[in-house]
GROMACS .gro file of C-alpha atoms in nm:
model
  313
    1MET     CA    1   0.000   0.000   0.000
    2SER     CA    2   0.132   0.345  -0.090
    3THR     CA    3   0.238   0.562   0.201
    4MET     CA    4   0.037   0.842   0.039
    5ALA     CA    5  -0.286   0.647   0.092
    6ALA     CA    6  -0.381   0.751   0.444
    7SER     CA    7  -0.491   0.469   0.670
    8ALA     CA    8  -0.842   0.494   0.804
    9TYR     CA    9  -0.689   0.457   1.149
   10GLY     CA   10  -0.384   0.680   1.103
   11HIS     CA   11  -0.311   1.044   1.163
   12MET     CA   12  -0.422   1.289   0.899
   13ILE     CA   13  -0.198   1.337   0.595
   14LEU     CA   14  -0.200   1.574   0.295
   15GLN     CA   15  -0.357   1.434  -0.022
   16PHE     CA   16  -0.416   1.752  -0.227
   17PRO     CA   17  -0.217   1.940  -0.329
   18VAL     CA   18  -0.017   1.623  -0.401
   19PRO     CA   19   0.268   1.625  -0.148
   20PHE     CA   20   0.640   1.575  -0.190
   21GLY     CA   21   0.796   1.231  -0.149
   22SER     CA   22   0.637   0.987   0.095
   23PRO     CA   23   0.482   1.223   0.349
   24ASP     CA   24   0.499   1.149   0.720
   25ASN     CA   25   0.172   1.169   0.912
   26SER     CA   26   0.323   1.203   1.258
   27PRO     CA   27   0.345   1.540   1.439
   28LEU     CA   28   0.656   1.755   1.413
   29GLN     CA   29   0.913   1.679   1.681
   30PRO     CA   30   0.893   1.924   1.976
   31SER     CA   31   1.266   1.990   1.924
   32GLY     CA   32   1.193   2.126   1.576
   33ALA     CA   33   1.447   1.884   1.426
   34ASP     CA   34   1.218   1.791   1.134
   35PHE     CA   35   1.074   2.139   1.075
   36PRO     CA   36   0.957   2.233   0.816
   37CYS     CA   37   0.772   1.971   0.611
   38LYS     CA   38   0.877   1.671   0.825
   39GLN     CA   39   1.239   1.685   0.705
   40GLY     CA   40   1.373   1.344   0.610
   41PRO     CA   41   1.518   1.141   0.321
   42ASN     CA   42   1.386   1.252  -0.020
   43VAL     CA   43   1.151   1.496   0.151
   44TYR     CA   44   1.147   1.720  -0.159
   45LYS     CA   45   1.110   1.448  -0.421
   46ILE     CA   46   0.842   1.567  -0.664
   47ASN     CA   47   0.572   1.307  -0.730
   48LYS     CA   48   0.352   1.550  -0.921
   49MET     CA   49   0.379   1.923  -0.984
   50ASN     CA   50   0.056   2.090  -0.875
   51GLU     CA   51  -0.055   2.356  -1.123
   52LEU     CA   52  -0.247   2.628  -0.938
   53ASN     CA   53  -0.406   2.936  -1.095
   54VAL     CA   54  -0.457   3.261  -0.911
   55GLY     CA   55  -0.826   3.322  -0.847
   56SER     CA   56  -0.919   2.957  -0.897
   57SER     CA   57  -1.080   2.752  -0.621
   58TYR     CA   58  -0.937   2.421  -0.500
   59GLU     CA   59  -1.017   2.167  -0.228
   60LEU     CA   60  -0.763   2.109   0.048
   61ASN     CA   61  -0.769   1.738   0.125
   62VAL     CA   62  -0.605   1.619   0.447
   63ALA     CA   63  -0.725   1.261   0.486
   64GLY     CA   64  -0.708   0.997   0.758
   65GLY     CA   65  -0.903   0.868   1.055
   66ALA     CA   66  -0.746   1.036   1.361
   67ASP     CA   67  -0.825   1.406   1.332
   68HIS     CA   68  -0.803   1.449   1.714
   69GLY     CA   69  -1.134   1.634   1.727
   70GLY     CA   70  -1.032   1.880   1.457
   71GLY     CA   71  -0.817   2.183   1.524
   72SER     CA   72  -0.704   2.475   1.311
   73CYS     CA   73  -0.520   2.482   0.978
   74GLN     CA   74  -0.289   2.731   0.811
   75LEU     CA   75  -0.251   2.706   0.433
   76LEU     CA   76   0.093   2.846   0.359
   77VAL     CA   77   0.325   2.931   0.071
   78THR     CA   78   0.698   2.994   0.063
   79LEU     CA   79   0.882   3.100  -0.252
   80ASP     CA   80   1.161   2.857  -0.165
   81LYS     CA   81   1.155   2.540  -0.375
   82GLU     CA   82   1.318   2.335  -0.095
   83PRO     CA   83   1.229   2.510   0.231
   84THR     CA   84   1.464   2.528   0.526
   85LYS     CA   85   1.425   2.648   0.884
   86ALA     CA   86   1.506   2.998   0.758
   87SER     CA   87   1.228   3.003   0.495
   88THR     CA   88   0.954   3.265   0.515
   89TRP     CA   89   0.604   3.118   0.510
   90LYS     CA   90   0.298   3.332   0.431
   91LYS     CA   91  -0.065   3.252   0.501
   92ILE     CA   92  -0.284   3.226   0.191
   93HIS     CA   93  -0.583   3.089   0.385
   94VAL     CA   94  -0.664   3.008   0.749
   95ILE     CA   95  -0.929   2.774   0.887
   96GLU     CA   96  -0.993   2.821   1.260
   97GLY     CA   97  -1.178   2.528   1.412
   98ALA     CA   98  -1.281   2.181   1.285
   99CYS     CA   99  -0.976   2.145   1.058
  100PRO     CA  100  -0.873   1.887   0.963
  101ALA     CA  101  -1.176   1.658   0.972
  102ALA     CA  102  -1.197   1.298   0.857
  103GLY     CA  103  -1.385   1.269   0.528
  104LYS     CA  104  -1.403   1.643   0.470
  105THR     CA  105  -1.227   1.880   0.229
  106PHE     CA  106  -1.187   2.257   0.260
  107PRO     CA  107  -1.215   2.507  -0.028
  108PHE     CA  108  -0.944   2.767  -0.079
  109THR     CA  109  -0.854   3.014  -0.351
  110VAL     CA  110  -0.503   3.111  -0.457
  111PRO     CA  111  -0.485   3.485  -0.381
  112PRO     CA  112  -0.341   3.739  -0.628
  113GLU     CA  113  -0.056   3.825  -0.388
  114VAL     CA  114   0.118   3.497  -0.477
  115PRO     CA  115   0.353   3.559  -0.774
  116ASN     CA  116   0.391   3.335  -1.078
  117GLY     CA  117   0.647   3.058  -1.066
  118VAL     CA  118   0.751   2.750  -0.874
  119ALA     CA  119   0.697   2.762  -0.497
  120THR     CA  120   0.613   2.535  -0.204
  121PHE     CA  121   0.269   2.491  -0.051
  122GLY     CA  122   0.248   2.390   0.314
  123VAL     CA  123  -0.041   2.296   0.539
  124ALA     CA  124   0.025   2.320   0.913
  125TRP     CA  125  -0.240   2.219   1.163
  126TYR     CA  126  -0.270   2.218   1.539
  127SER     CA  127  -0.463   1.922   1.674
  128ARG     CA  128  -0.740   2.011   1.916
  129GLN     CA  129  -0.698   1.693   2.117
  130ALA     CA  130  -0.401   1.463   2.170
  131GLY     CA  131  -0.175   1.353   2.451
  132GLN     CA  132   0.002   1.687   2.430
  133PRO     CA  133  -0.022   1.997   2.208
  134GLU     CA  134   0.092   1.893   1.859
  135LEU     CA  135   0.177   2.061   1.529
  136TYR     CA  136   0.156   1.868   1.202
  137MET     CA  137   0.293   1.984   0.865
  138ASN     CA  138   0.305   1.846   0.511
  139CYS     CA  139   0.429   2.023   0.197
  140ALA     CA  140   0.374   2.008  -0.179
  141PRO     CA  141   0.538   2.155  -0.491
  142ILE     CA  142   0.328   2.410  -0.679
  143THR     CA  143   0.357   2.616  -0.996
  144VAL     CA  144   0.149   2.933  -0.980
  145SER     CA  145   0.015   3.109  -1.289
  146GLY     CA  146  -0.228   3.390  -1.361
  147SER     CA  147  -0.052   3.640  -1.136
  148SER     CA  148   0.261   3.847  -1.205
  149SER     CA  149   0.631   3.806  -1.145
  150ASP     CA  150   0.625   4.086  -0.887
  151ALA     CA  151   0.670   3.940  -0.539
  152SER     CA  152   0.628   4.269  -0.351
  153GLN     CA  153   0.261   4.201  -0.270
  154PHE     CA  154   0.349   3.854  -0.141
  155THR     CA  155   0.540   4.013   0.148
  156GLN     CA  156   0.216   4.182   0.261
  157LEU     CA  157   0.049   3.849   0.340
  158PRO     CA  158   0.056   3.758   0.712
  159ASP     CA  159   0.338   3.539   0.838
  160ALA     CA  160   0.275   3.182   0.949
  161GLU     CA  161   0.227   3.132   1.323
  162PHE     CA  162   0.416   2.834   1.461
  163ALA     CA  163   0.406   2.706   1.818
  164ASN     CA  164   0.445   2.379   2.011
  165ILE     CA  165   0.796   2.331   1.869
  166GLN     CA  166   1.137   2.493   1.910
  167PRO     CA  167   1.285   2.738   1.826
  168PHE     CA  168   0.960   2.933   1.808
  169SER     CA  169   0.903   2.866   2.175
  170GLN     CA  170   0.928   2.565   2.397
  171THR     CA  171   0.665   2.716   2.626
  172CYS     CA  172   0.427   2.856   2.362
  173LYS     CA  173   0.165   2.586   2.315
  174VAL     CA  174  -0.198   2.565   2.215
  175PRO     CA  175  -0.389   2.448   2.525
  176GLN     CA  176  -0.530   2.098   2.507
  177ASN     CA  177  -0.898   2.069   2.405
  178MET     CA  178  -0.886   2.410   2.234
  179ALA     CA  179  -0.896   2.505   1.867
  180ALA     CA  180  -0.624   2.755   1.781
  181THR     CA  181  -0.694   3.110   1.675
  182PHE     CA  182  -0.432   3.332   1.519
  183ALA     CA  183  -0.313   3.682   1.602
  184ASN     CA  184  -0.323   3.773   1.233
  185PRO     CA  185  -0.529   3.528   1.027
  186GLY     CA  186  -0.536   3.769   0.735
  187LYS     CA  187  -0.825   3.854   0.506
  188TYR     CA  188  -0.841   3.502   0.361
  189SER     CA  189  -0.974   3.315   0.663
  190THR     CA  190  -1.268   3.107   0.784
  191ARG     CA  191  -1.389   3.014   1.133
  192ILE     CA  192  -1.588   2.691   1.174
  193GLY     CA  193  -1.792   2.583   1.474
  194SER     CA  194  -1.818   2.724   1.822
  195GLY     CA  195  -1.479   2.625   1.961
  196PRO     CA  196  -1.377   2.653   2.239
  197PHE     CA  197  -1.092   2.860   2.100
  198ALA     CA  198  -0.758   2.986   2.236
  199ASP     CA  199  -0.473   3.163   2.062
  200VAL     CA  200  -0.167   2.970   1.948
  201CYS     CA  201   0.032   3.069   2.257
  202GLY     CA  202  -0.248   2.996   2.503
  203LYS     CA  203  -0.228   3.350   2.635
  204GLY     CA  204  -0.369   3.351   2.986
  205VAL     CA  205  -0.370   2.970   2.998
  206ALA     CA  206  -0.027   2.836   2.903
  207GLY     CA  207   0.297   3.009   2.819
  208GLU     CA  208   0.182   3.363   2.894
  209GLY     CA  209   0.483   3.592   2.932
  210GLU     CA  210   0.732   3.306   2.909
  211GLY     CA  211   1.022   3.273   2.668
  212ALA     CA  212   1.182   3.516   2.429
  213ALA     CA  213   1.019   3.597   2.096
  214PRO     CA  214   1.155   3.381   1.810
  215SER     CA  215   1.377   3.524   1.539
  216ALA     CA  216   1.127   3.440   1.263
  217PRO     CA  217   0.839   3.487   1.232
  218ALA     CA  218   0.870   3.702   1.548
  219PRO     CA  219   0.590   3.962   1.526
  220LEU     CA  220   0.309   3.708   1.532
  221LEU     CA  221   0.431   3.510   1.830
  222SER     CA  222   0.559   3.794   2.045
  223ALA     CA  223   0.234   3.984   2.098
  224PRO     CA  224  -0.081   3.796   1.988
  225ALA     CA  225  -0.418   3.953   2.048
  226ALA     CA  226  -0.585   3.817   2.361
  227PRO     CA  227  -0.904   3.622   2.291
  228PRO     CA  228  -1.211   3.659   2.513
  229THR     CA  229  -1.149   3.534   2.865
  230ALA     CA  230  -1.435   3.285   2.850
  231SER     CA  231  -1.279   3.103   2.557
  232LEU     CA  232  -0.957   3.035   2.746
  233ALA     CA  233  -1.095   2.820   3.028
  234ILE     CA  234  -1.017   2.450   3.000
  235PRO     CA  235  -1.359   2.284   3.005
  236SER     CA  236  -1.453   2.095   3.320
  237ALA     CA  237  -1.552   1.730   3.317
  238PRO     CA  238  -1.858   1.696   3.091
  239ALA     CA  239  -2.180   1.519   3.170
  240ALA     CA  240  -2.190   1.154   3.073
  241PRO     CA  241  -2.328   1.084   2.725
  242SER     CA  242  -2.701   1.027   2.730
  243SER     CA  243  -2.716   0.694   2.546
  244PRO     CA  244  -2.375   0.576   2.423
  245THR     CA  245  -2.396   0.284   2.182
  246ALA     CA  246  -2.027   0.191   2.202
  247PRO     CA  247  -1.899  -0.028   2.489
  248GLY     CA  248  -1.802   0.165   2.799
  249GLY     CA  249  -1.491  -0.028   2.897
  250ALA     CA  250  -1.130   0.004   2.781
  251GLY     CA  251  -1.197  -0.274   2.530
  252GLY     CA  252  -1.449  -0.062   2.336
  253VAL     CA  253  -1.431  -0.094   1.959
  254PHE     CA  254  -1.248   0.189   1.783
  255GLY     CA  255  -1.480   0.379   1.557
  256GLY     CA  256  -1.788   0.299   1.765
  257ASP     CA  257  -2.033   0.583   1.809
  258GLY     CA  258  -2.273   0.711   2.065
  259THR     CA  259  -2.499   1.000   2.157
  260CYS     CA  260  -2.439   1.289   2.395
  261SER     CA  261  -2.598   1.609   2.521
  262GLN     CA  262  -2.316   1.855   2.598
  263GLU     CA  263  -2.183   2.010   2.276
  264GLY     CA  264  -1.803   2.013   2.251
  265ALA     CA  265  -1.757   1.794   2.559
  266VAL     CA  266  -1.489   1.526   2.579
  267VAL     CA  267  -1.643   1.183   2.641
  268CYS     CA  268  -1.436   0.883   2.750
  269ASN     CA  269  -1.498   0.528   2.631
  270GLY     CA  270  -1.296   0.353   2.900
  271GLU     CA  271  -0.942   0.494   2.935
  272SER     CA  272  -0.824   0.405   2.587
  273GLN     CA  273  -1.074   0.595   2.369
  274PHE     CA  274  -1.230   0.939   2.353
  275GLY     CA  275  -1.473   1.137   2.141
  276ILE     CA  276  -1.595   1.496   2.106
  277CYS     CA  277  -1.967   1.566   2.138
  278ASN     CA  278  -2.064   1.704   1.795
  279HIS     CA  279  -2.430   1.788   1.739
  280GLY     CA  280  -2.540   1.514   1.975
  281LYS     CA  281  -2.317   1.244   1.832
  282ILE     CA  282  -1.976   1.096   1.917
  283VAL     CA  283  -1.724   0.899   1.713
  284PHE     CA  284  -1.471   0.733   1.942
  285GLN     CA  285  -1.102   0.705   1.856
  286PRO     CA  286  -0.792   0.590   2.045
  287VAL     CA  287  -0.605   0.827   2.272
  288ALA     CA  288  -0.239   0.899   2.188
  289ALA     CA  289   0.028   0.662   2.316
  290GLY     CA  290   0.114   0.723   2.681
  291THR     CA  291  -0.217   0.893   2.761
  292LYS     CA  292  -0.557   0.798   2.896
  293CYS     CA  293  -0.908   0.943   2.895
  294GLN     CA  294  -1.045   0.994   3.244
  295ASN     CA  295  -1.327   1.213   3.378
  296GLY     CA  296  -1.363   1.398   3.050
  297GLN     CA  297  -0.992   1.485   3.022
  298ILE     CA  298  -0.694   1.347   2.833
  299ALA     CA  299  -0.404   1.293   3.074
  300LYS     CA  300  -0.066   1.124   3.080
  301ARG     CA  301  -0.057   0.767   3.209
  302GLU     CA  302   0.146   0.660   3.509
  303PHE     CA  303   0.415   0.418   3.403
  304ARG     CA  304   0.508   0.150   3.658
  305HIS     CA  305   0.792  -0.096   3.620
  306ARG     CA  306   0.913  -0.382   3.840
  307ALA     CA  307   1.074  -0.123   4.064
  308GLN     CA  308   0.854   0.180   4.133
  309ARG     CA  309   0.957   0.478   3.921
  310THR     CA  310   0.872   0.845   3.953
  311LYS     CA  311   0.531   0.942   3.823
  312ILE     CA  312   0.538   1.134   3.494
  313ASN     CA  313   0.392   1.475   3.551
   0.00000   0.00000   0.00000
């Protein structure tokens, strides 16, 4: 099976635009070692050049089964053909909330600020729910036409906003169970659903006032706009689902569904599965390795060996 065919049980992975090489569907390392584009062997091997026209509409397709309750996506472009850590990424479209989502695509239009020529498209998304705040990123080669060769307008697009990984900040993280919002989403942006939302640095919840601003892109991470206070509270344990149809124990079947009453609540199916209440329905999926679902929260597991070890905080 091709590595580009996302497993129904795997993390989400870019399908269109057609990505470079054999894309990796795991999150970026917190150290930033594989930033950008999940750096690795043959990461910039071109499988297919994506021809994109300015003003035309396309469907972003990030497929897979483990969307971690959705999150927020940045659709990005850099003029570098083989991006490095020093590359400048600009937002061409932002989707705040419910992105990515299993079985769903998202429309976007190539804006006129992107100049003609070969460039690199990137999609970076923050998962709403996982064992820890995570940032995913896949990239694709593009050739843009229908614009001009003048890149001066491209510099006016807002810079990408990266968090959860170094060097941007080791303390700047999107709070768990929140969909990220951005200090400067730009004029090409969409917000989906009712959240709850928190900015990419968790201002007022996690990382507030900690760490120096990164060298690039500094302006967007150094002073993000504070979201409403109510949106920053980590939700308390939700009410139990009204009539869950999936088994309640840790041996529950992945992909089972149920019903619920509290919109946006985290619902546990034993300790090994969780789901988000979405319009009265739940689709359960496994928690990340090393975590458990308990009392409506995702938490780290305690690891015990033959000799008692220190609890992981």
